[in-house]
Structure formats: C-alpha cells, structure tokens
PDB file of C-alpha atoms in Angstrom:
ATOM      1  CA  UNK A  10       0.207 -29.681  48.005  1.00  0.00           C
ATOM      2  CA  UNK A  11       0.358 -28.082  51.425  1.00  0.00           C
ATOM      3  CA  UNK A  12       1.694 -24.795  50.005  1.00  0.00           C
ATOM      4  CA  UNK A  13      -1.354 -24.443  47.747  1.00  0.00           C
ATOM      5  CA  UNK A  14      -3.713 -24.580  50.751  1.00  0.00           C
ATOM      6  CA  UNK A  15      -2.405 -21.203  51.931  1.00  0.00           C
ATOM      7  CA  UNK A  16      -2.619 -19.600  48.517  1.00  0.00           C
ATOM      8  CA  UNK A  17      -5.444 -17.066  47.957  1.00  0.00           C
ATOM      9  CA  UNK A  18      -8.340 -18.007  45.697  1.00  0.00           C
ATOM     10  CA  UNK A  19      -7.719 -17.210  42.046  1.00  0.00           C
ATOM     11  CA  UNK A  20     -10.174 -16.816  39.190  1.00  0.00           C
ATOM     12  CA  UNK A  21      -8.665 -16.612  35.725  1.00  0.00           C
ATOM     13  CA  UNK A  22     -10.716 -15.507  32.738  1.00  0.00           C
ATOM     14  CA  UNK A  23      -8.806 -15.557  29.475  1.00  0.00           C
ATOM     15  CA  UNK A  24     -10.173 -14.373  26.177  1.00  0.00           C
ATOM     16  CA  UNK A  25      -9.102 -15.926  22.891  1.00  0.00           C
ATOM     17  CA  UNK A  26     -10.313 -15.308  19.347  1.00  0.00           C
ATOM     18  CA  UNK A  27     -10.568 -19.008  18.551  1.00  0.00           C
ATOM     19  CA  UNK A  28     -10.585 -22.294  20.441  1.00  0.00           C
ATOM     20  CA  UNK A  29      -7.296 -23.181  18.748  1.00  0.00           C
ATOM     21  CA  UNK A  30      -5.518 -20.250  20.463  1.00  0.00           C
ATOM     22  CA  UNK A  31      -6.202 -21.496  24.000  1.00  0.00           C
ATOM     23  CA  UNK A  32      -2.904 -22.204  25.750  1.00  0.00           C
ATOM     24  CA  UNK A  33      -2.171 -24.297  28.859  1.00  0.00           C
ATOM     25  CA  UNK A  34      -5.721 -25.683  28.864  1.00  0.00           C
ATOM     26  CA  UNK A  35      -4.711 -29.119  30.184  1.00  0.00           C
ATOM     27  CA  UNK A  36      -2.543 -27.610  32.924  1.00  0.00           C
ATOM     28  CA  UNK A  37      -5.231 -25.114  33.991  1.00  0.00           C
ATOM     29  CA  UNK A  38      -7.916 -27.825  33.947  1.00  0.00           C
ATOM     30  CA  UNK A  39      -5.695 -29.989  36.175  1.00  0.00           C
ATOM     31  CA  UNK A  40      -5.171 -27.130  38.651  1.00  0.00           C
ATOM     32  CA  UNK A  41      -8.899 -26.470  38.754  1.00  0.00           C
ATOM     33  CA  UNK A  42      -9.734 -30.148  39.260  1.00  0.00           C
ATOM     34  CA  UNK A  43      -7.114 -30.627  41.980  1.00  0.00           C
ATOM     35  CA  UNK A  44      -7.941 -27.376  43.824  1.00  0.00           C
ATOM     36  CA  UNK A  45     -11.586 -26.430  43.146  1.00  0.00           C
ATOM     37  CA  UNK A  46     -11.786 -24.442  46.387  1.00  0.00           C
ATOM     38  CA  UNK A  47      -8.788 -22.294  45.348  1.00  0.00           C
ATOM     39  CA  UNK A  48      -8.663 -22.063  41.551  1.00  0.00           C
ATOM     40  CA  UNK A  49     -11.248 -21.428  38.852  1.00  0.00           C
ATOM     41  CA  UNK A  50     -10.563 -20.691  35.221  1.00  0.00           C
ATOM     42  CA  UNK A  51     -12.588 -20.180  32.074  1.00  0.00           C
ATOM     43  CA  UNK A  52     -11.616 -19.579  28.468  1.00  0.00           C
ATOM     44  CA  UNK A  53     -13.850 -17.142  26.636  1.00  0.00           C
ATOM     45  CA  UNK A  54     -13.729 -17.577  22.853  1.00  0.00           C
ATOM     46  CA  UNK A  55     -14.676 -14.244  21.312  1.00  0.00           C
ATOM     47  CA  UNK A  56     -15.422 -15.692  17.854  1.00  0.00           C
ATOM     48  CA  UNK A  57     -18.219 -17.676  19.544  1.00  0.00           C
ATOM     49  CA  UNK A  58     -19.497 -15.383  22.313  1.00  0.00           C
ATOM     50  CA  UNK A  59     -18.161 -11.915  21.438  1.00  0.00           C
ATOM     51  CA  UNK A  60     -15.886  -9.707  23.509  1.00  0.00           C
ATOM     52  CA  UNK A  61     -16.006 -10.303  27.248  1.00  0.00           C
ATOM     53  CA  UNK A  62     -17.749  -6.961  27.703  1.00  0.00           C
ATOM     54  CA  UNK A  63     -20.077  -7.300  24.704  1.00  0.00           C
ATOM     55  CA  UNK A  64     -23.039  -8.671  26.638  1.00  0.00           C
ATOM     56  CA  UNK A  65     -24.420  -9.281  30.108  1.00  0.00           C
ATOM     57  CA  UNK A  66     -24.094 -13.066  29.836  1.00  0.00           C
ATOM     58  CA  UNK A  67     -20.308 -12.862  29.377  1.00  0.00           C
ATOM     59  CA  UNK A  68     -19.958 -10.338  32.195  1.00  0.00           C
ATOM     60  CA  UNK A  69     -22.188 -12.304  34.559  1.00  0.00           C
ATOM     61  CA  UNK A  70     -19.849 -15.293  34.320  1.00  0.00           C
ATOM     62  CA  UNK A  71     -17.035 -13.033  35.550  1.00  0.00           C
ATOM     63  CA  UNK A  72     -18.828 -11.665  38.577  1.00  0.00           C
ATOM     64  CA  UNK A  73     -21.169 -14.478  39.656  1.00  0.00           C
ATOM     65  CA  UNK A  74     -18.852 -17.358  40.512  1.00  0.00           C
ATOM     66  CA  UNK A  75     -18.872 -18.913  43.956  1.00  0.00           C
ATOM     67  CA  UNK A  76     -15.612 -17.104  44.708  1.00  0.00           C
ATOM     68  CA  UNK A  77     -17.075 -13.739  43.659  1.00  0.00           C
ATOM     69  CA  UNK A  78     -20.234 -14.296  45.698  1.00  0.00           C
ATOM     70  CA  UNK A  79     -18.105 -14.918  48.797  1.00  0.00           C
ATOM     71  CA  UNK A  80     -16.154 -11.661  48.459  1.00  0.00           C
ATOM     72  CA  UNK A  81     -16.818  -7.935  48.433  1.00  0.00           C
ATOM     73  CA  UNK A  82     -15.660  -5.017  46.324  1.00  0.00           C
ATOM     74  CA  UNK A  83     -12.868  -4.451  48.828  1.00  0.00           C
ATOM     75  CA  UNK A  84     -11.689  -8.098  49.016  1.00  0.00           C
ATOM     76  CA  UNK A  85     -10.995  -8.773  45.358  1.00  0.00           C
ATOM     77  CA  UNK A  86      -7.913  -7.739  43.400  1.00  0.00           C
ATOM     78  CA  UNK A  87      -8.397  -7.359  39.645  1.00  0.00           C
ATOM     79  CA  UNK A  88      -5.398  -7.694  37.339  1.00  0.00           C
ATOM     80  CA  UNK A  89      -6.403  -6.627  33.830  1.00  0.00           C
ATOM     81  CA  UNK A  90      -4.179  -7.616  30.910  1.00  0.00           C
ATOM     82  CA  UNK A  91      -4.471  -7.023  27.186  1.00  0.00           C
ATOM     83  CA  UNK A  92      -5.992  -4.635  24.675  1.00  0.00           C
ATOM     84  CA  UNK A  93      -5.785  -1.060  25.971  1.00  0.00           C
ATOM     85  CA  UNK A  94      -9.412  -0.269  25.184  1.00  0.00           C
ATOM     86  CA  UNK A  95     -10.652  -3.351  27.057  1.00  0.00           C
ATOM     87  CA  UNK A  96      -8.358  -2.675  30.012  1.00  0.00           C
ATOM     88  CA  UNK A  97      -9.448   0.976  30.234  1.00  0.00           C
ATOM     89  CA  UNK A  98     -13.138   0.069  29.957  1.00  0.00           C
ATOM     90  CA  UNK A  99     -12.862  -2.532  32.719  1.00  0.00           C
ATOM     91  CA  UNK A 100     -10.833  -0.183  34.903  1.00  0.00           C
ATOM     92  CA  UNK A 101     -13.474   2.552  34.488  1.00  0.00           C
ATOM     93  CA  UNK A 102     -16.323   0.086  35.069  1.00  0.00           C
ATOM     94  CA  UNK A 103     -14.723  -1.272  38.233  1.00  0.00           C
ATOM     95  CA  UNK A 104     -14.170   2.286  39.515  1.00  0.00           C
ATOM     96  CA  UNK A 105     -17.780   3.210  38.731  1.00  0.00           C
ATOM     97  CA  UNK A 106     -18.926   0.156  40.710  1.00  0.00           C
ATOM     98  CA  UNK A 107     -16.880   1.293  43.711  1.00  0.00           C
ATOM     99  CA  UNK A 108     -13.825  -0.957  43.474  1.00  0.00           C
ATOM    100  CA  UNK A 109     -10.923   0.886  45.163  1.00  0.00           C
ATOM    101  CA  UNK A 110      -8.074   1.973  42.842  1.00  0.00           C
ATOM    102  CA  UNK A 111      -5.530  -0.020  44.831  1.00  0.00           C
ATOM    103  CA  UNK A 112      -7.438  -3.222  43.995  1.00  0.00           C
ATOM    104  CA  UNK A 113      -6.868  -2.831  40.234  1.00  0.00           C
ATOM    105  CA  UNK A 114      -3.587  -3.311  38.371  1.00  0.00           C
ATOM    106  CA  UNK A 115      -3.128  -3.293  34.617  1.00  0.00           C
ATOM    107  CA  UNK A 116      -0.932  -4.381  31.741  1.00  0.00           C
ATOM    108  CA  UNK A 117      -1.723  -3.008  28.274  1.00  0.00           C
ATOM    109  CA  UNK A 118      -0.076  -4.218  25.095  1.00  0.00           C
ATOM    110  CA  UNK A 119      -1.721  -2.263  22.262  1.00  0.00           C
ATOM    111  CA  UNK A 120      -4.648   0.011  21.406  1.00  0.00           C
ATOM    112  CA  UNK A 121      -3.795   2.361  24.305  1.00  0.00           C
ATOM    113  CA  UNK A 122      -5.453   5.435  22.796  1.00  0.00           C
ATOM    114  CA  UNK A 123      -8.753   3.863  21.734  1.00  0.00           C
ATOM    115  CA  UNK A 124     -11.706   5.722  23.248  1.00  0.00           C
ATOM    116  CA  UNK A 125     -13.585   4.149  26.127  1.00  0.00           C
ATOM    117  CA  UNK A 126     -17.149   3.157  25.260  1.00  0.00           C
ATOM    118  CA  UNK A 127     -19.403   4.559  27.997  1.00  0.00           C
ATOM    119  CA  UNK A 128     -22.118   1.928  27.470  1.00  0.00           C
ATOM    120  CA  UNK A 129     -19.499  -0.819  27.968  1.00  0.00           C
ATOM    121  CA  UNK A 130     -18.273   0.900  31.154  1.00  0.00           C
ATOM    122  CA  UNK A 131     -21.875   1.022  32.430  1.00  0.00           C
ATOM    123  CA  UNK A 132     -22.441  -2.651  31.524  1.00  0.00           C
ATOM    124  CA  UNK A 133     -19.284  -3.648  33.454  1.00  0.00           C
ATOM    125  CA  UNK A 134     -20.222  -1.501  36.482  1.00  0.00           C
ATOM    126  CA  UNK A 135     -23.731  -2.974  36.526  1.00  0.00           C
ATOM    127  CA  UNK A 136     -22.385  -6.547  36.382  1.00  0.00           C
ATOM    128  CA  UNK A 137     -19.956  -5.879  39.243  1.00  0.00           C
ATOM    129  CA  UNK A 138     -22.674  -4.244  41.322  1.00  0.00           C
ATOM    130  CA  UNK A 139     -25.142  -7.077  40.614  1.00  0.00           C
ATOM    131  CA  UNK A 140     -22.547  -9.678  41.621  1.00  0.00           C
ATOM    132  CA  UNK A 141     -21.901  -7.844  44.884  1.00  0.00           C
ATOM    133  CA  UNK A 142     -25.626  -7.351  45.497  1.00  0.00           C
ATOM    134  CA  UNK A 143     -26.072 -11.110  45.228  1.00  0.00           C
ATOM    135  CA  UNK A 144     -23.269 -11.560  47.754  1.00  0.00           C
ATOM    136  CA  UNK A 145     -24.937  -9.155  50.169  1.00  0.00           C
ATOM    137  CA  UNK A 146     -28.366 -10.742  49.639  1.00  0.00           C
ATOM    138  CA  UNK A 147     -27.085 -14.286  50.196  1.00  0.00           C
ATOM    139  CA  UNK A 148     -25.197 -13.564  53.428  1.00  0.00           C
TER     140      UNK A 148
END
C-alpha cells in the first residue's frame, strides 16, 4: 500500500524456545515478501541455536542485515522486549558500542534482578561495532 512506502524500515528478531511457539509466522512472512525493502523478520529458536546472545553467529544475524549495513549507530532505534537479564545485557552492550541512550527503549517481563554477564555484554558490543564497521567500510 501507499502508506507502507513512507513507513521506516523495520527489522524484527523474535526468540522462541521451540518452532511450535512461533506466532504470526504466515503474516510476518507475507509482510516481508510484499515489502522486502521495508520489513525483515527472523525467528530465532533457542532450543536449536541457543540464546540470541550465546554466540557470535546469532548476534551477527542481528547486526549484519542489509538494513543494518545501511544505517549507523545514531540512525537505528532498538526496542528490547523480554527477559530482564537479556534486555539489560543488550542495553549495556548497545551502550558500550556507542548507541545513544535515546535510541534504546525496553520492556521487561521477568528476571529483572538477574546479574548482567559481562562477557555477553562484550559479545553484543563487539557484534554491534563489527556491523557498523562493515557499514563504514562499504560506503
């Protein structure tokens, strides 16, 4: 539709424990197929690939898309939703990579007091920085 053409690009990464838990897959696939220049989504199944932040491969998929390569640390807004530990680790990793505070919003539903794992924060910061370095190198 014409309204969608003016909508900002959106990347959605959703983590599920199992394939069976994935919701709205058909709808999200349709949006992605109809608007590939505006919408990208990926389901990450933690029972198959581990937590999003558990390894570089998972993190690289978050920060190496065509949309990410075309933007900078100051262009992208991150909205983090879910487990408090994961949200806090990503928020700290984004800050360590230089993402401005006003570009990060959060919603936490449980596990608010879990300690942040410093190695996870470093892994996230390194993935963000590498994604931005690729953007700088390719421009």
